[in-house]
Amino acid sequence: ISNATIELRRQHEEQLFTAYYQRLISYGNVDPKIFTRDVCFQRYKEGGIERWVQMLVILAGINLRDPTRLTDEAMTWFNNQATAFIDDHIASCQRRSLVSVYCLN
């Protein structure tokens, strides 16, 4: 989702997610009676928001350590991608806290 344009993600997100979910089922990785498509899509949205926030924090840390590594255009790209994903999905999210952490040594 980070490399597709916002418009492309919006246009194809549901279709691609459904194909991904069906593949999980076909490989036996998911029992659709237990882990429904709706639950999986909810996790995708919440996890996507979480990962975007984490990515922005990581990029900010990289930029603080070496301001020449990331261009303003790159930072703007990722910020716009994150903002659009969050705007598109935050209203339907139930979880309001981040649960994953990364060690940034």
PDB file of N, CA and C in Angstrom, residues 18 23 35 41 64 70 75-76 85 88 101:
ATOM      1  N   THR A  18      -9.762  -8.846  -0.925  1.00  0.00           N
ATOM      2  CA  THR A  18     -10.571 -10.059  -1.031  1.00  0.00           C
ATOM      3  C   THR A  18      -9.775 -11.189  -1.670  1.00  0.00           C
ATOM      4  N   ARG A  23      -6.867 -16.254  -0.817  1.00  0.00           N
ATOM      5  CA  ARG A  23      -5.610 -17.007  -0.896  1.00  0.00           C
ATOM      6  C   ARG A  23      -5.243 -17.576   0.467  1.00  0.00           C
ATOM      7  N   PHE A  35     -12.101 -16.787  11.421  1.00  0.00           N
ATOM      8  CA  PHE A  35     -11.485 -15.503  11.041  1.00  0.00           C
ATOM      9  C   PHE A  35     -12.151 -15.036   9.749  1.00  0.00           C
ATOM     10  N   PHE A  41     -10.494  -7.914   7.371  1.00  0.00           N
ATOM     11  CA  PHE A  41     -10.419  -6.574   6.786  1.00  0.00           C
ATOM     12  C   PHE A  41     -10.289  -5.519   7.884  1.00  0.00           C
ATOM     13  N   LEU A  64      16.294  12.571  11.334  1.00  0.00           N
ATOM     14  CA  LEU A  64      16.983  13.296  12.408  1.00  0.00           C
ATOM     15  C   LEU A  64      18.452  12.912  12.486  1.00  0.00           C
ATOM     16  N   LEU A  70      16.852  11.219   3.359  1.00  0.00           N
ATOM     17  CA  LEU A  70      15.496  11.257   2.815  1.00  0.00           C
ATOM     18  C   LEU A  70      15.210  12.652   2.276  1.00  0.00           C
ATOM     19  N   MET A  75       9.594  12.259   2.108  1.00  0.00           N
ATOM     20  CA  MET A  75       8.839  12.426   3.349  1.00  0.00           C
ATOM     21  C   MET A  75       7.401  12.863   3.062  1.00  0.00           C
ATOM     22  N   THR A  76       7.239  13.754   2.100  1.00  0.00           N
ATOM     23  CA  THR A  76       5.899  14.215   1.732  1.00  0.00           C
ATOM     24  C   THR A  76       5.079  13.066   1.168  1.00  0.00           C
ATOM     25  N   PHE A  85      -4.565   6.936   3.930  1.00  0.00           N
ATOM     26  CA  PHE A  85      -4.992   5.639   4.456  1.00  0.00           C
ATOM     27  C   PHE A  85      -5.736   5.821   5.772  1.00  0.00           C
ATOM     28  N   ASP A  88      -9.129   7.370   5.222  1.00  0.00           N
ATOM     29  CA  ASP A  88     -10.066   6.435   4.598  1.00  0.00           C
ATOM     30  C   ASP A  88     -10.590   5.376   5.563  1.00  0.00           C
ATOM     31  N   VAL A 101       5.679  -2.621  18.625  1.00  0.00           N
ATOM     32  CA  VAL A 101       6.813  -1.722  18.820  1.00  0.00           C
ATOM     33  C   VAL A 101       8.005  -2.260  18.049  1.00  0.00           C
TER      34      VAL A 101
END
